[in-house]
CSV table of C-alpha atoms in Angstrom, one decimal:
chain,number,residue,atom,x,y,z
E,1,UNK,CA,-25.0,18.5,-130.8
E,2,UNK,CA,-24.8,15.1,-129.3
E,3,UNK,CA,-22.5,12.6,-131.0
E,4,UNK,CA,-21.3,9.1,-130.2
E,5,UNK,CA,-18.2,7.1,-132.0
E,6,UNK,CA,-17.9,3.7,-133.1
E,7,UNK,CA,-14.7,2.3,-133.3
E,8,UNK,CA,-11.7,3.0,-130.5
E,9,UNK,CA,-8.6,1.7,-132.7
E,10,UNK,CA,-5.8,3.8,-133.3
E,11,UNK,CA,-8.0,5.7,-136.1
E,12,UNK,CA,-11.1,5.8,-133.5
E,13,UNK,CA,-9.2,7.5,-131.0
E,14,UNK,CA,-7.8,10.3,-133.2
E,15,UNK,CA,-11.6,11.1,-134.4
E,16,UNK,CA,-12.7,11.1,-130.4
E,17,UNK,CA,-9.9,13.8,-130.5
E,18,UNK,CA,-11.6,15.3,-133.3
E,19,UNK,CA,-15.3,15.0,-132.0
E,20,UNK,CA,-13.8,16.9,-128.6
E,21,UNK,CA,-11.8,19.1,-130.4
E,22,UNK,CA,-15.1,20.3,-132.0
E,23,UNK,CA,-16.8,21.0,-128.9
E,24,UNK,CA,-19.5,18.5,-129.7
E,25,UNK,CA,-21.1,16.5,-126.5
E,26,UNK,CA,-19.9,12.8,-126.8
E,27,UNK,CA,-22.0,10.8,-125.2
E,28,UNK,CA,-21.1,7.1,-125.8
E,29,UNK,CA,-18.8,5.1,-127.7
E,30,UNK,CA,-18.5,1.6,-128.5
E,31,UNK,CA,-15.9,-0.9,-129.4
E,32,UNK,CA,-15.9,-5.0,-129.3
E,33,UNK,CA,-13.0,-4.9,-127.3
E,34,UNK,CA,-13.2,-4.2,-123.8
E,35,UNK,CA,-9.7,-3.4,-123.7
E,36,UNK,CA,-10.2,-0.4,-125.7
E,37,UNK,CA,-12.4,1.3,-123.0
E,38,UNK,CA,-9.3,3.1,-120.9
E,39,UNK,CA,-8.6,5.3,-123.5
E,40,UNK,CA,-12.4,6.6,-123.7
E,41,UNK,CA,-12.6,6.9,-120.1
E,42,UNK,CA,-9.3,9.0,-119.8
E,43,UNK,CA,-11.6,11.5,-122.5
E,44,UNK,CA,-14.1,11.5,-120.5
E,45,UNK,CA,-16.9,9.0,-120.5
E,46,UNK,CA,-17.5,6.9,-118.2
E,47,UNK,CA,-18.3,3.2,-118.4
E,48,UNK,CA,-21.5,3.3,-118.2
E,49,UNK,CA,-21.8,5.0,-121.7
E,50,UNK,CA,-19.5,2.3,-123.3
E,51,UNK,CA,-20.8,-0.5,-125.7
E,52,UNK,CA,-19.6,-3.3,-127.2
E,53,UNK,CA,-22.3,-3.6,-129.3
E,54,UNK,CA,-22.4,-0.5,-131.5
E,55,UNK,CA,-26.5,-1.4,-132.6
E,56,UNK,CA,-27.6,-1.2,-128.9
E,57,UNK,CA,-26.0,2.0,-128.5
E,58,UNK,CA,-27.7,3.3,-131.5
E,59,UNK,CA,-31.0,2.1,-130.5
E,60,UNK,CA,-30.3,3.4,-126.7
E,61,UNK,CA,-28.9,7.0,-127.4
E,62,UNK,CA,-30.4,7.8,-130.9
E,63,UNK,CA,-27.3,10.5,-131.4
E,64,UNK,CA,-27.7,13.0,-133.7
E,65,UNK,CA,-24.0,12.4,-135.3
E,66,UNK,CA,-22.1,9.1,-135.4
E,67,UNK,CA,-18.7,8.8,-136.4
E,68,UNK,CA,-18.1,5.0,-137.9
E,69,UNK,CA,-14.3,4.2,-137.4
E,70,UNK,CA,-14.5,0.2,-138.1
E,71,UNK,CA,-13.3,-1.7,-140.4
E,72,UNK,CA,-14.9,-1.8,-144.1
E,73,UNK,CA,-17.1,-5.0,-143.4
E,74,UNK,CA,-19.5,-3.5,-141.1
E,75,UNK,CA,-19.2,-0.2,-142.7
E,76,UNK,CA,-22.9,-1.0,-144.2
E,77,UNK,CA,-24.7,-2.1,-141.7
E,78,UNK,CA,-23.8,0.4,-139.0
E,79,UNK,CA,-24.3,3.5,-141.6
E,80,UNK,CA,-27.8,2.1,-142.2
E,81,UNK,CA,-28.7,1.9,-139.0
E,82,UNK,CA,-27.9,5.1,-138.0
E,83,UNK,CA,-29.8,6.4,-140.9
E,84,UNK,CA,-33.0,4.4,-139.7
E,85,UNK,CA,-32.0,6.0,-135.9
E,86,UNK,CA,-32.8,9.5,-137.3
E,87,UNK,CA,-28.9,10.1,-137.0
E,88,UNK,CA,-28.4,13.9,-138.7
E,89,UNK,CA,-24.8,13.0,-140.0
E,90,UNK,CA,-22.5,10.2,-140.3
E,91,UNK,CA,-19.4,10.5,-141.2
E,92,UNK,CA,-17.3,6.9,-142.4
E,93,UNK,CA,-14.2,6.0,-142.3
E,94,UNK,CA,-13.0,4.9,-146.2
E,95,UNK,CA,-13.1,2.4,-147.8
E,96,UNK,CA,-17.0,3.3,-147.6
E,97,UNK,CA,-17.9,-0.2,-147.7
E,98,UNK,CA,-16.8,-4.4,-149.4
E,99,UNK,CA,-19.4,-4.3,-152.0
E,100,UNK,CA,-20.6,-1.8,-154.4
E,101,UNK,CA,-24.3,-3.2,-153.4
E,102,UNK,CA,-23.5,-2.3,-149.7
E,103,UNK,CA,-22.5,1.6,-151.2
E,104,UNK,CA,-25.5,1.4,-152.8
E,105,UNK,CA,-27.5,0.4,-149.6
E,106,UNK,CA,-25.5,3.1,-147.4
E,107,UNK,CA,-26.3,5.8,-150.0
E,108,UNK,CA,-29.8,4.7,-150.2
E,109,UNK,CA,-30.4,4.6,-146.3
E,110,UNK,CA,-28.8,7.8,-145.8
E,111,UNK,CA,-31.1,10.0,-148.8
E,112,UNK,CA,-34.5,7.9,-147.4
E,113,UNK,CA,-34.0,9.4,-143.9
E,114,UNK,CA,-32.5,12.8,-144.9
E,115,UNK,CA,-29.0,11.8,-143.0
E,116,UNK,CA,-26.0,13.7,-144.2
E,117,UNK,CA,-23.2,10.6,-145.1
E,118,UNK,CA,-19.6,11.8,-145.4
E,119,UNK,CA,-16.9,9.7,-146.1
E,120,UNK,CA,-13.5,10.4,-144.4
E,121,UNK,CA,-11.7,11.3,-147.8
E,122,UNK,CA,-9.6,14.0,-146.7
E,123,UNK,CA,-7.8,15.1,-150.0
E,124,UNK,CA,-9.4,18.4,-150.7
E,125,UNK,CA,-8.6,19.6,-147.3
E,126,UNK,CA,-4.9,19.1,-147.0
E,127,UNK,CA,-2.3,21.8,-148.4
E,128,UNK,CA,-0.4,18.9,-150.4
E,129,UNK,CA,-3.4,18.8,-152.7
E,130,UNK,CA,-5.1,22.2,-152.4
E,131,UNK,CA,-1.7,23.8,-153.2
E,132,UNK,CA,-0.9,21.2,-155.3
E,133,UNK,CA,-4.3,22.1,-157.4
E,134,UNK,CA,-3.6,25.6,-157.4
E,135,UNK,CA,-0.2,25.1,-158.8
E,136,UNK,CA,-1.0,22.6,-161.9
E,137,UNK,CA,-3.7,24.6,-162.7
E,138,UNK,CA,-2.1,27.4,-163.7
E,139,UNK,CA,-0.9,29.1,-166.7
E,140,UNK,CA,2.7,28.2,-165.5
E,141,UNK,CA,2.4,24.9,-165.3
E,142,UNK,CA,0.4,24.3,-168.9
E,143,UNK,CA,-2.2,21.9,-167.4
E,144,UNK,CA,-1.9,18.8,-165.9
E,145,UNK,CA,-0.9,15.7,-167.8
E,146,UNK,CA,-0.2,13.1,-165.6
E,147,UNK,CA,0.1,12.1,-161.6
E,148,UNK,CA,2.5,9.5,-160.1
E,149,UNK,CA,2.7,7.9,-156.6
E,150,UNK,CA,5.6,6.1,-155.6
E,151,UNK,CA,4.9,4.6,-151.9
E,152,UNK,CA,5.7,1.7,-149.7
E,153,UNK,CA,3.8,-1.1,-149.2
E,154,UNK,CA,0.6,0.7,-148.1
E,155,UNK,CA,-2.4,-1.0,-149.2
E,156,UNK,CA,-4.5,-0.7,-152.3
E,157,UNK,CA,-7.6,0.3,-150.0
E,158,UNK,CA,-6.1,1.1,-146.7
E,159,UNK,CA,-4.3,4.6,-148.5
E,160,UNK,CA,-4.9,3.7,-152.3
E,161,UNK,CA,-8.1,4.5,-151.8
E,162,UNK,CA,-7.5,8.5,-150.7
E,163,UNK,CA,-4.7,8.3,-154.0
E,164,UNK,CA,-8.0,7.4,-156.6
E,165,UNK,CA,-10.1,10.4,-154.7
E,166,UNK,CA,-7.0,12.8,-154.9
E,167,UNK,CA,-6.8,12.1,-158.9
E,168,UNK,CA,-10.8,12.6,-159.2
E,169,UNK,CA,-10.5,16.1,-157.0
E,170,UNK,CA,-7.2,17.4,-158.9
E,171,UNK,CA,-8.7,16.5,-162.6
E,172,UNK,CA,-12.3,17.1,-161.6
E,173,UNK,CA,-13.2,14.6,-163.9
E,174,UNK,CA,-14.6,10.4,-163.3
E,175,UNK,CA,-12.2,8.2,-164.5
E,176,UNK,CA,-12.8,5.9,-167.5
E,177,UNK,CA,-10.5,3.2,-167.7
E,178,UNK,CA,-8.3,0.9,-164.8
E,179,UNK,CA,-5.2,-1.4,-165.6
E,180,UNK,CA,-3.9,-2.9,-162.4
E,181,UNK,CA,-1.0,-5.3,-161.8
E,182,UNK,CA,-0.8,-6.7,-158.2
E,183,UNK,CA,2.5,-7.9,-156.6
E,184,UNK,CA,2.3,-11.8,-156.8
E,185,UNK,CA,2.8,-12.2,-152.8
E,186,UNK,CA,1.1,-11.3,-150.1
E,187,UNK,CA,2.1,-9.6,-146.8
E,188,UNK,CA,0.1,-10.1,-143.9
E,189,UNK,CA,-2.4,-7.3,-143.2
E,190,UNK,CA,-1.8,-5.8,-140.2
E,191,UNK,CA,-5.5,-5.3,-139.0
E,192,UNK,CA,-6.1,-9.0,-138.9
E,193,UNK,CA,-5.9,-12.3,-140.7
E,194,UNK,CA,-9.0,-12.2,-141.9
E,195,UNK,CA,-8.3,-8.8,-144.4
E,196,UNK,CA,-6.3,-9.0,-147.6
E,197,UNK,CA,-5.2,-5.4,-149.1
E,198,UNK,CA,-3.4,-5.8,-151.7
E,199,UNK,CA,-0.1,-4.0,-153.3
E,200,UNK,CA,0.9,-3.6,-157.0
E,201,UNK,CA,1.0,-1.2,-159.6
E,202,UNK,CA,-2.6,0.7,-160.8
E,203,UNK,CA,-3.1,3.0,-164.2
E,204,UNK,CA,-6.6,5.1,-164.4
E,205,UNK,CA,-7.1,8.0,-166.9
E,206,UNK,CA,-10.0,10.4,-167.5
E,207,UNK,CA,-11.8,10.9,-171.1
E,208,UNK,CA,-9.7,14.2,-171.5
E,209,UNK,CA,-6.3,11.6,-171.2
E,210,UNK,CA,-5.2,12.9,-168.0
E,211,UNK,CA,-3.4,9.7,-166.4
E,212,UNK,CA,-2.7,8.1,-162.8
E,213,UNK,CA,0.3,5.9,-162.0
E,214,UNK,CA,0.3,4.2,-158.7
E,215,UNK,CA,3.3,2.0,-157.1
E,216,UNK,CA,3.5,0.7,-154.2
E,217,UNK,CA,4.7,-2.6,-154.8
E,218,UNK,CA,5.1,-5.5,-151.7
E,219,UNK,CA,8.8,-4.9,-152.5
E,220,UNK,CA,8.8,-1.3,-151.5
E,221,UNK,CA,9.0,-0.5,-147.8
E,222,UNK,CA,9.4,3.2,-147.3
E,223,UNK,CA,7.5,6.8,-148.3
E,224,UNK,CA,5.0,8.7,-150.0
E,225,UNK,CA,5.9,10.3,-152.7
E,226,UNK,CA,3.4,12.2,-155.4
E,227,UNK,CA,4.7,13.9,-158.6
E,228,UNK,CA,2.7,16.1,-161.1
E,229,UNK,CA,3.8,16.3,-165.0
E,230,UNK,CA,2.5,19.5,-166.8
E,231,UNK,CA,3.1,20.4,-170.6
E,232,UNK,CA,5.3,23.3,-169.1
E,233,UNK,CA,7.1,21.5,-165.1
E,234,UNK,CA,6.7,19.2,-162.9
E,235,UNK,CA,5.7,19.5,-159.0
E,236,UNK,CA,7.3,16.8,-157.0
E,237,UNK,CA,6.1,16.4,-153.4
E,238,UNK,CA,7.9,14.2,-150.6
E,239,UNK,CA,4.3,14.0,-148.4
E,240,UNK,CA,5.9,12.3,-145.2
E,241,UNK,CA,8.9,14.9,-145.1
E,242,UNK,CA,6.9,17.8,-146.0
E,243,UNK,CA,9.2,19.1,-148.9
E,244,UNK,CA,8.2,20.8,-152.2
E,245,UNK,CA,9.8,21.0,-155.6
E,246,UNK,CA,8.1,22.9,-158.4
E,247,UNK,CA,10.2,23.0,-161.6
E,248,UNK,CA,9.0,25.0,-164.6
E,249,UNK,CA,10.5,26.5,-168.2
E,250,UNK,CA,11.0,29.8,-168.3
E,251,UNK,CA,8.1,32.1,-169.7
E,252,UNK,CA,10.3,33.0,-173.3
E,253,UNK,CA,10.5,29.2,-173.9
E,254,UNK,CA,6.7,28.3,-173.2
E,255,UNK,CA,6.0,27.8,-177.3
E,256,UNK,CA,8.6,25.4,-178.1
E,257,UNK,CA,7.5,22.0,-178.4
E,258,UNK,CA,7.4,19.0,-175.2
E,259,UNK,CA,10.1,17.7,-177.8
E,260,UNK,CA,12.2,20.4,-175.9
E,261,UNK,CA,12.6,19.2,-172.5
E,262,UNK,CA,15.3,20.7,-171.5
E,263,UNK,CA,14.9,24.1,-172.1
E,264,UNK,CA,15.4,26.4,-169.5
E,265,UNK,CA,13.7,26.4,-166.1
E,266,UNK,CA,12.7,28.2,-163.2
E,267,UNK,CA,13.1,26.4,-159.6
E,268,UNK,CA,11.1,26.8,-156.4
E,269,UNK,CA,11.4,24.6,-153.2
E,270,UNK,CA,9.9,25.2,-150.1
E,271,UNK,CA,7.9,23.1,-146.9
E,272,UNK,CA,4.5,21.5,-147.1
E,273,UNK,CA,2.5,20.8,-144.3
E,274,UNK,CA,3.6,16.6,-144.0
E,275,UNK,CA,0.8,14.3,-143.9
E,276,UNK,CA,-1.3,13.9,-141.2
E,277,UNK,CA,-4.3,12.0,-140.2
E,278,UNK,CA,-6.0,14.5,-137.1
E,279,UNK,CA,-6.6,18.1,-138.9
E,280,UNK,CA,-8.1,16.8,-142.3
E,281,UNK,CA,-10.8,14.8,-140.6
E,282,UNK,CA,-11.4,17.4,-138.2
E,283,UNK,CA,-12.1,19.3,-141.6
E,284,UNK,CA,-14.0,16.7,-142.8
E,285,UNK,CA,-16.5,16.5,-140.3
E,286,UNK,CA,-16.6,20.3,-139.8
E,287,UNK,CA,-17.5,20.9,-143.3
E,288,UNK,CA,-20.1,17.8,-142.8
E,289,UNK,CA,-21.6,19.3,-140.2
E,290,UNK,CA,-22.0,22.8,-142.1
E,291,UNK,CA,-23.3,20.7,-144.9
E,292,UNK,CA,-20.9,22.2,-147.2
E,293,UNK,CA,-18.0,20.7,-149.4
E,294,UNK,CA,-17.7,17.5,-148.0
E,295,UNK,CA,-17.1,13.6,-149.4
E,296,UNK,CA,-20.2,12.9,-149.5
E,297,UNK,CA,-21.4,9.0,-150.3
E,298,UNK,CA,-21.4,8.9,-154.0
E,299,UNK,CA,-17.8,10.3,-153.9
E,300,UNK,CA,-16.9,7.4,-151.7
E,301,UNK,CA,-18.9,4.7,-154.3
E,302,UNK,CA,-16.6,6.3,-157.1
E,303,UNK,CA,-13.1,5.2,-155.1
E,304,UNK,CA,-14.8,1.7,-154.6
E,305,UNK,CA,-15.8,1.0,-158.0
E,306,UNK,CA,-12.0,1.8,-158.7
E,307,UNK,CA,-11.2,-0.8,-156.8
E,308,UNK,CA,-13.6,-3.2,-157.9
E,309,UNK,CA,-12.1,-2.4,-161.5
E,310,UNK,CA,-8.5,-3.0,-160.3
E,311,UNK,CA,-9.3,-6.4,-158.6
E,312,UNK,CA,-11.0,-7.0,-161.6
E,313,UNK,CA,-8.3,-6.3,-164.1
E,314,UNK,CA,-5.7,-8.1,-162.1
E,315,UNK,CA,-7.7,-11.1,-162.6
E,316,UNK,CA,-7.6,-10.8,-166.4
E,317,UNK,CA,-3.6,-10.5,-166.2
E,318,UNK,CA,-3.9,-6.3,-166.4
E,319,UNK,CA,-6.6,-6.1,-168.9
E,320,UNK,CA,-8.2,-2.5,-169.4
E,321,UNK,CA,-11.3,-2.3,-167.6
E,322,UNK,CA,-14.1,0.5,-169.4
E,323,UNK,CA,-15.9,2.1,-167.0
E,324,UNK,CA,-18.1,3.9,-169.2
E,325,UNK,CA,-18.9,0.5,-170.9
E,326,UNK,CA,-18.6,-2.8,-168.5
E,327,UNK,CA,-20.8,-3.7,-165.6
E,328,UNK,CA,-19.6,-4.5,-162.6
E,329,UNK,CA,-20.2,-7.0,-160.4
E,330,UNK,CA,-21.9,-5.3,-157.6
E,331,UNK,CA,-22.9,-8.3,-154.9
E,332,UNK,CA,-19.4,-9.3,-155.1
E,333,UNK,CA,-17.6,-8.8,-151.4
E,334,UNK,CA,-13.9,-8.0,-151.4
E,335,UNK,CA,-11.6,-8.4,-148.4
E,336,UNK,CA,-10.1,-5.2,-147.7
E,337,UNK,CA,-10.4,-3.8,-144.2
């Protein structure tokens, strides 16, 4: 299968390693930036299969997957016309697009020309969630309760975004209700002036009451740290280290109350693989590809309409925002990259 690559940023370049990795016959990429050619042509192409306009290469090559590795603004555009192209899968980086209209549009494009649309959400792929899920769900741990991430300063879209997916995949439930609380200042974003992602503090729970807490304050500079509460332990995992820590209460002491916190417990530490951007995507696209499993478009509109909510509740000084019951704005563009 032919396949071509949009985008050659630091991202970009890890999914051409992905696409080769694959075995699947890259023909072209394209990036605005001249610059950015070197690193194609050291994998293999050769200039004359280089674009900087990613709609000429579409309408020249008509490749049968295309990988979009831009930023969000032109997420919409580019998806759609691959659809119209006869592409046979796209896969997008996150966030899928600035607008819920322009989700709308991708999602639209894509099921009109029978193109397969992944979003590169990676969570259900990588062992600090799938063993993570395994672990919470069990009888041991007395089902899940709540999630907490502690993190530096990494953007409420840039990596927030995979956090709000990761919640959806571990409860398998939609969320219901968003509270957000951004930090007051602003730190440049480091893919242009022209992007604002911002930091703060999000809460989103399901209609069962499971919750999500989210820090990662403009006043926090380092890690990535995710811990799970459960009527019977706790699972705390240190993603950038790669370190586990399941703590749970002793079977005999499983009927006393959550009163009783301190009752006896069993520990269990170990390694996890650390976070990493290359093998999840390469998962992603393979099980795009197979047409099986995969973040498909509606589960990338879900993480953008939890945005949208947290913007929105911000704005009204934290106010709960009802997803079940409030409409929202869907033309409105937002500025995250």
């Amino acid at each position: 299968m032919n396949a071509a690559l949009i985008g050659l940023g630091r991202m970009g370049l890890r999914h051409l390693e992905v696409l080769n990795s694959l075995h699947l016959d890259v023909v072209s990429a394209s990036d605005r930036f001249e610059q950015t050619f070197a690193k194609a042509e050291e994998a293999g192409l050769t200039r004359d299969r280089l674009f900087t306009d990613p709609f000429d290469m579409i309408r020249a090559l008509k490749p049968e997957c295309i990988v979009v590795a831009t930023t969000a603004p032109s997420h919409c555009d580019l998806v759609c016309a691959a659809a119209e192209a006869g592409a046979k899968f796209v896969l997008c980086e996150k966030p899928m697009a600035v607008s819920l209209a322009e989700c709308d549009r991708m999602i639209a494009a894509c099921d009109k020309a029978g193109t397969h649309l992944a979003i590169n959400h990676q969570m259900r792929f990588m062992e600090q969630y799938t063993l993570a899920k395994e672990i919470v769900t069990g009888a041991a741990f007395g089902g899940l309760g709540s999630v907490n991430v502690v993190a530096g300063n990494f953007g409420m879209s840039m990596n927030g975004s995979h956090y709000f997916e990761m919640f959806r995949y571990m409860t398998d439930e939609e969320p219901t209700i968003v509270n957000a609380w951004f930090s007051k200042d602003a730190v440049p974003n480091p893919r242009g002036a022209e992007f604002q992602d911002r930091a703060g503090s999000v809460r989103v729970c399901t209609a069962s009451g499971k919750r999500f807490y989210m820090d990662t304050g403009t006043d926090q500079g380092h890690g990535m740290f995710v811990s799970y509460g459960g009527r019977f332990g706790r699972l705390d995992i240190d993603e950038l280290a790669g370190r586990m820590r399941l703590v749970a209460r002793k079977a005999e002491h499983r009927d006393q109350p959550t009163t009783r916190y301190g009752m006896p417990w069993d520990t269990e530490e170990g390694d996890i693989t650390p976070a990493d951007a290359v093998a999840p995507t390469r998962a992603v696209l393979s099980a795009l590809l197979a047409k099986q499993n995969y973040p498909d478009g509606r589960v990338g509109r879900s993480v953008v309409r939890i945005l949208v909510a947290a913007y929105l509740s911000d704005e009204r000084g934290g106010a709960t925002i009802d997803l079940k019951s409030e409409k929202l704005p869907a033309d409105r563009v937002f500025p995250w990259a």
